[in-house]
Amino acid sequence: KKDWYDIKAPSVFQVKNVGKTLVTRTQGTKIASDGLKHRVFEVSLADLQGDEDNAFRKIRLRAEDVQGKNLLTNFWGMDFTTDKLRSLVRKWQTLIEAHVDVKTTDSYTLRMFCIGFTKRRSNQVKRTCYAQSSQIRQVYSLHYNYVIKHEWF
């Protein structure tokens, strides 16, 4: 008593068919398309673009509309795979994280995240390269001002 629906990616991606999903058939007052709406699917960007260099980026697609046996989706977020995130973080350096809420021209609100790390200088003798808290605040404010100043959308 299940039906298969094709998941269609938004037009910005090269690959249009993402996969298939199951849903219980329409029965009585329970409509199958209502069970599909607002589902979130996680797909590798490598699968969407056909480029294996982007395999560590995960794209979340949210089901918005059902047309026949096709399930139309919208972009719902991006994330890194845990192994990529863990490989970025190293010992003996400072991790600087920042986030900014940005309003787009079509009145969507995006939360942009940025990750930064301190780096040893080429002539540095000391093994560690930690940043002071005042330097971390400066880097955070630089990121914030850069994102706010530029009109991305």
PDB file of C-alpha atoms in Angstrom:
ATOM      1  CA  LYS A   1       0.000   0.000   0.000  1.00  0.00           C
ATOM      2  CA  LYS A   2       2.938   2.323  -0.687  1.00  0.00           C
ATOM      3  CA  ASP A   3       3.726   4.563  -3.653  1.00  0.00           C
ATOM      4  CA  TRP A   4       7.113   5.660  -4.962  1.00  0.00           C
ATOM      5  CA  TYR A   5       7.677   9.342  -5.755  1.00  0.00           C
ATOM      6  CA  ASP A   6      10.638  10.850  -7.653  1.00  0.00           C
ATOM      7  CA  ILE A   7      12.518  13.570  -5.758  1.00  0.00           C
ATOM      8  CA  LYS A   8      13.385  16.507  -8.039  1.00  0.00           C
ATOM      9  CA  ALA A   9      16.197  18.940  -7.161  1.00  0.00           C
ATOM     10  CA  PRO A  10      15.893  22.727  -7.676  1.00  0.00           C
ATOM     11  CA  SER A  11      16.963  24.096 -11.060  1.00  0.00           C
ATOM     12  CA  VAL A  12      20.298  25.478  -9.773  1.00  0.00           C
ATOM     13  CA  PHE A  13      21.736  21.951  -9.573  1.00  0.00           C
ATOM     14  CA  GLN A  14      22.898  20.001 -12.628  1.00  0.00           C
ATOM     15  CA  VAL A  15      21.311  16.676 -11.645  1.00  0.00           C
ATOM     16  CA  LYS A  16      17.519  16.920 -11.534  1.00  0.00           C
ATOM     17  CA  ASN A  17      16.590  13.435 -10.234  1.00  0.00           C
ATOM     18  CA  VAL A  18      17.830  13.079  -6.654  1.00  0.00           C
ATOM     19  CA  GLY A  19      16.185   9.790  -5.753  1.00  0.00           C
ATOM     20  CA  LYS A  20      12.916   8.180  -4.762  1.00  0.00           C
ATOM     21  CA  THR A  21      10.851   8.132  -1.584  1.00  0.00           C
ATOM     22  CA  LEU A  22       7.999   6.016  -0.251  1.00  0.00           C
ATOM     23  CA  VAL A  23       4.655   7.222   1.050  1.00  0.00           C
ATOM     24  CA  THR A  24       1.457   5.472   2.106  1.00  0.00           C
ATOM     25  CA  ARG A  25      -1.200   5.592  -0.630  1.00  0.00           C
ATOM     26  CA  THR A  26      -4.160   7.946  -0.438  1.00  0.00           C
ATOM     27  CA  GLN A  27      -6.855   6.264   1.606  1.00  0.00           C
ATOM     28  CA  GLY A  28     -10.055   7.917   2.757  1.00  0.00           C
ATOM     29  CA  THR A  29      -9.343  11.397   4.125  1.00  0.00           C
ATOM     30  CA  LYS A  30      -5.591  10.805   4.435  1.00  0.00           C
ATOM     31  CA  ILE A  31      -3.973  12.212   1.272  1.00  0.00           C
ATOM     32  CA  ALA A  32      -0.538  10.911   0.213  1.00  0.00           C
ATOM     33  CA  SER A  33       0.775  14.317  -0.898  1.00  0.00           C
ATOM     34  CA  ASP A  34       0.210  15.723   2.607  1.00  0.00           C
ATOM     35  CA  GLY A  35       2.509  13.045   3.999  1.00  0.00           C
ATOM     36  CA  LEU A  36       5.244  14.082   1.562  1.00  0.00           C
ATOM     37  CA  LYS A  37       5.201  17.839   2.071  1.00  0.00           C
ATOM     38  CA  HIS A  38       7.864  19.329   4.341  1.00  0.00           C
ATOM     39  CA  ARG A  39       9.999  16.185   4.351  1.00  0.00           C
ATOM     40  CA  VAL A  40      13.713  17.006   4.409  1.00  0.00           C
ATOM     41  CA  PHE A  41      16.179  15.002   2.306  1.00  0.00           C
ATOM     42  CA  GLU A  42      19.957  15.126   2.689  1.00  0.00           C
ATOM     43  CA  VAL A  43      21.990  14.737  -0.506  1.00  0.00           C
ATOM     44  CA  SER A  44      25.696  15.051  -1.216  1.00  0.00           C
ATOM     45  CA  LEU A  45      26.622  18.035  -3.398  1.00  0.00           C
ATOM     46  CA  ALA A  46      28.803  15.653  -5.412  1.00  0.00           C
ATOM     47  CA  ASP A  47      25.658  13.767  -6.433  1.00  0.00           C
ATOM     48  CA  LEU A  48      23.827  16.984  -7.342  1.00  0.00           C
ATOM     49  CA  GLN A  49      26.664  18.515  -9.382  1.00  0.00           C
ATOM     50  CA  GLY A  50      28.409  15.382 -10.659  1.00  0.00           C
ATOM     51  CA  ASP A  51      31.669  16.633  -9.125  1.00  0.00           C
ATOM     52  CA  GLU A  52      33.394  14.390  -6.555  1.00  0.00           C
ATOM     53  CA  ASP A  53      35.438  17.307  -5.154  1.00  0.00           C
ATOM     54  CA  ASN A  54      32.315  18.490  -3.310  1.00  0.00           C
ATOM     55  CA  ALA A  55      31.539  15.140  -1.666  1.00  0.00           C
ATOM     56  CA  PHE A  56      32.033  16.571   1.840  1.00  0.00           C
ATOM     57  CA  ARG A  57      29.203  19.101   1.449  1.00  0.00           C
ATOM     58  CA  LYS A  58      25.711  17.881   2.352  1.00  0.00           C
ATOM     59  CA  ILE A  59      22.726  19.749   0.924  1.00  0.00           C
ATOM     60  CA  ARG A  60      19.339  19.550   2.630  1.00  0.00           C
ATOM     61  CA  LEU A  61      16.315  19.743   0.329  1.00  0.00           C
ATOM     62  CA  ARG A  62      12.784  20.265   1.646  1.00  0.00           C
ATOM     63  CA  ALA A  63       9.746  18.912  -0.203  1.00  0.00           C
ATOM     64  CA  GLU A  64       7.431  21.778  -1.129  1.00  0.00           C
ATOM     65  CA  ASP A  65       5.075  20.582  -3.862  1.00  0.00           C
ATOM     66  CA  VAL A  66       3.809  17.364  -5.449  1.00  0.00           C
ATOM     67  CA  GLN A  67       3.125  17.212  -9.203  1.00  0.00           C
ATOM     68  CA  GLY A  68       1.925  13.792 -10.274  1.00  0.00           C
ATOM     69  CA  LYS A  69       4.611  11.354  -9.124  1.00  0.00           C
ATOM     70  CA  ASN A  70       7.244  14.104  -8.850  1.00  0.00           C
ATOM     71  CA  LEU A  71       8.200  15.729  -5.562  1.00  0.00           C
ATOM     72  CA  LEU A  72       9.559  19.271  -6.030  1.00  0.00           C
ATOM     73  CA  THR A  73      12.091  20.496  -3.460  1.00  0.00           C
ATOM     74  CA  ASN A  74      13.705  23.745  -2.305  1.00  0.00           C
ATOM     75  CA  PHE A  75      17.118  24.378  -0.770  1.00  0.00           C
ATOM     76  CA  TRP A  76      16.854  24.030   3.024  1.00  0.00           C
ATOM     77  CA  GLY A  77      20.473  24.188   4.197  1.00  0.00           C
ATOM     78  CA  MET A  78      24.048  23.021   3.807  1.00  0.00           C
ATOM     79  CA  ASP A  79      26.395  21.215   6.159  1.00  0.00           C
ATOM     80  CA  PHE A  80      29.779  19.482   6.142  1.00  0.00           C
ATOM     81  CA  THR A  81      30.245  15.777   6.719  1.00  0.00           C
ATOM     82  CA  THR A  82      31.545  15.018  10.197  1.00  0.00           C
ATOM     83  CA  ASP A  83      34.814  13.552   8.912  1.00  0.00           C
ATOM     84  CA  LYS A  84      35.590  16.755   6.978  1.00  0.00           C
ATOM     85  CA  LEU A  85      34.743  18.934   9.985  1.00  0.00           C
ATOM     86  CA  ARG A  86      36.931  16.809  12.254  1.00  0.00           C
ATOM     87  CA  SER A  87      39.828  16.944   9.785  1.00  0.00           C
ATOM     88  CA  LEU A  88      39.774  20.763   9.809  1.00  0.00           C
ATOM     89  CA  VAL A  89      40.194  21.044  13.570  1.00  0.00           C
ATOM     90  CA  ARG A  90      43.786  20.541  14.721  1.00  0.00           C
ATOM     91  CA  LYS A  91      45.690  20.653  17.972  1.00  0.00           C
ATOM     92  CA  TRP A  92      47.841  23.646  18.972  1.00  0.00           C
ATOM     93  CA  GLN A  93      45.727  26.233  17.158  1.00  0.00           C
ATOM     94  CA  THR A  94      42.671  28.359  17.913  1.00  0.00           C
ATOM     95  CA  LEU A  95      39.300  27.693  16.317  1.00  0.00           C
ATOM     96  CA  ILE A  96      37.304  30.863  15.586  1.00  0.00           C
ATOM     97  CA  GLU A  97      33.611  30.471  14.795  1.00  0.00           C
ATOM     98  CA  ALA A  98      31.235  33.223  13.727  1.00  0.00           C
ATOM     99  CA  HIS A  99      27.658  33.452  12.505  1.00  0.00           C
ATOM    100  CA  VAL A 100      25.576  36.251  10.990  1.00  0.00           C
ATOM    101  CA  ASP A 101      21.858  36.444  10.195  1.00  0.00           C
ATOM    102  CA  VAL A 102      21.413  37.910   6.702  1.00  0.00           C
ATOM    103  CA  LYS A 103      18.153  39.095   5.140  1.00  0.00           C
ATOM    104  CA  THR A 104      17.877  38.433   1.389  1.00  0.00           C
ATOM    105  CA  THR A 105      16.150  40.678  -1.150  1.00  0.00           C
ATOM    106  CA  ASP A 106      13.273  38.189  -1.404  1.00  0.00           C
ATOM    107  CA  SER A 107      12.757  38.455   2.396  1.00  0.00           C
ATOM    108  CA  TYR A 108      14.355  35.161   3.439  1.00  0.00           C
ATOM    109  CA  THR A 109      16.583  35.062   6.507  1.00  0.00           C
ATOM    110  CA  LEU A 110      19.807  33.067   6.207  1.00  0.00           C
ATOM    111  CA  ARG A 111      22.220  32.268   9.002  1.00  0.00           C
ATOM    112  CA  MET A 112      25.745  32.241   7.571  1.00  0.00           C
ATOM    113  CA  PHE A 113      28.487  30.437   9.476  1.00  0.00           C
ATOM    114  CA  CYS A 114      32.227  30.948   9.181  1.00  0.00           C
ATOM    115  CA  ILE A 115      35.038  28.834  10.622  1.00  0.00           C
ATOM    116  CA  GLY A 116      38.579  30.156  10.942  1.00  0.00           C
ATOM    117  CA  PHE A 117      41.814  28.814  12.366  1.00  0.00           C
ATOM    118  CA  THR A 118      45.039  30.420  13.473  1.00  0.00           C
ATOM    119  CA  LYS A 119      48.096  29.481  11.439  1.00  0.00           C
ATOM    120  CA  ARG A 120      51.748  29.254  12.369  1.00  0.00           C
ATOM    121  CA  ARG A 121      54.049  31.741  10.696  1.00  0.00           C
ATOM    122  CA  SER A 122      56.852  30.351   8.547  1.00  0.00           C
ATOM    123  CA  ASN A 123      59.625  31.648  10.823  1.00  0.00           C
ATOM    124  CA  GLN A 124      57.832  30.770  14.075  1.00  0.00           C
ATOM    125  CA  VAL A 125      59.754  28.679  16.605  1.00  0.00           C
ATOM    126  CA  LYS A 126      56.945  28.112  19.099  1.00  0.00           C
ATOM    127  CA  ARG A 127      54.884  24.994  18.420  1.00  0.00           C
ATOM    128  CA  THR A 128      51.498  26.513  19.299  1.00  0.00           C
ATOM    129  CA  CYS A 129      49.693  29.381  17.614  1.00  0.00           C
ATOM    130  CA  TYR A 130      46.903  30.366  19.969  1.00  0.00           C
ATOM    131  CA  ALA A 131      44.998  33.639  19.564  1.00  0.00           C
ATOM    132  CA  GLN A 132      44.173  35.970  22.416  1.00  0.00           C
ATOM    133  CA  SER A 133      40.495  36.544  23.186  1.00  0.00           C
ATOM    134  CA  SER A 134      40.747  40.154  21.962  1.00  0.00           C
ATOM    135  CA  GLN A 135      42.114  38.890  18.628  1.00  0.00           C
ATOM    136  CA  ILE A 136      39.275  36.379  18.390  1.00  0.00           C
ATOM    137  CA  ARG A 137      36.745  39.182  18.930  1.00  0.00           C
ATOM    138  CA  GLN A 138      38.478  41.251  16.214  1.00  0.00           C
ATOM    139  CA  VAL A 139      38.296  38.385  13.711  1.00  0.00           C
ATOM    140  CA  TYR A 140      34.633  37.825  14.589  1.00  0.00           C
ATOM    141  CA  SER A 141      33.806  41.511  14.066  1.00  0.00           C
ATOM    142  CA  LEU A 142      35.760  41.569  10.772  1.00  0.00           C
ATOM    143  CA  HIS A 143      33.706  38.650   9.513  1.00  0.00           C
ATOM    144  CA  TYR A 144      30.461  40.238  10.699  1.00  0.00           C
ATOM    145  CA  ASN A 145      31.263  43.613   9.079  1.00  0.00           C
ATOM    146  CA  TYR A 146      32.363  41.966   5.831  1.00  0.00           C
ATOM    147  CA  VAL A 147      29.127  40.000   5.494  1.00  0.00           C
ATOM    148  CA  ILE A 148      26.925  42.965   6.433  1.00  0.00           C
ATOM    149  CA  LYS A 149      28.775  45.411   4.151  1.00  0.00           C
ATOM    150  CA  HIS A 150      28.509  43.252   1.036  1.00  0.00           C
ATOM    151  CA  GLU A 151      25.090  42.715  -0.467  1.00  0.00           C
ATOM    152  CA  TRP A 152      25.240  39.018  -1.255  1.00  0.00           C
ATOM    153  CA  PHE A 153      21.665  38.569  -2.288  1.00  0.00           C
TER     154      PHE A 153
END
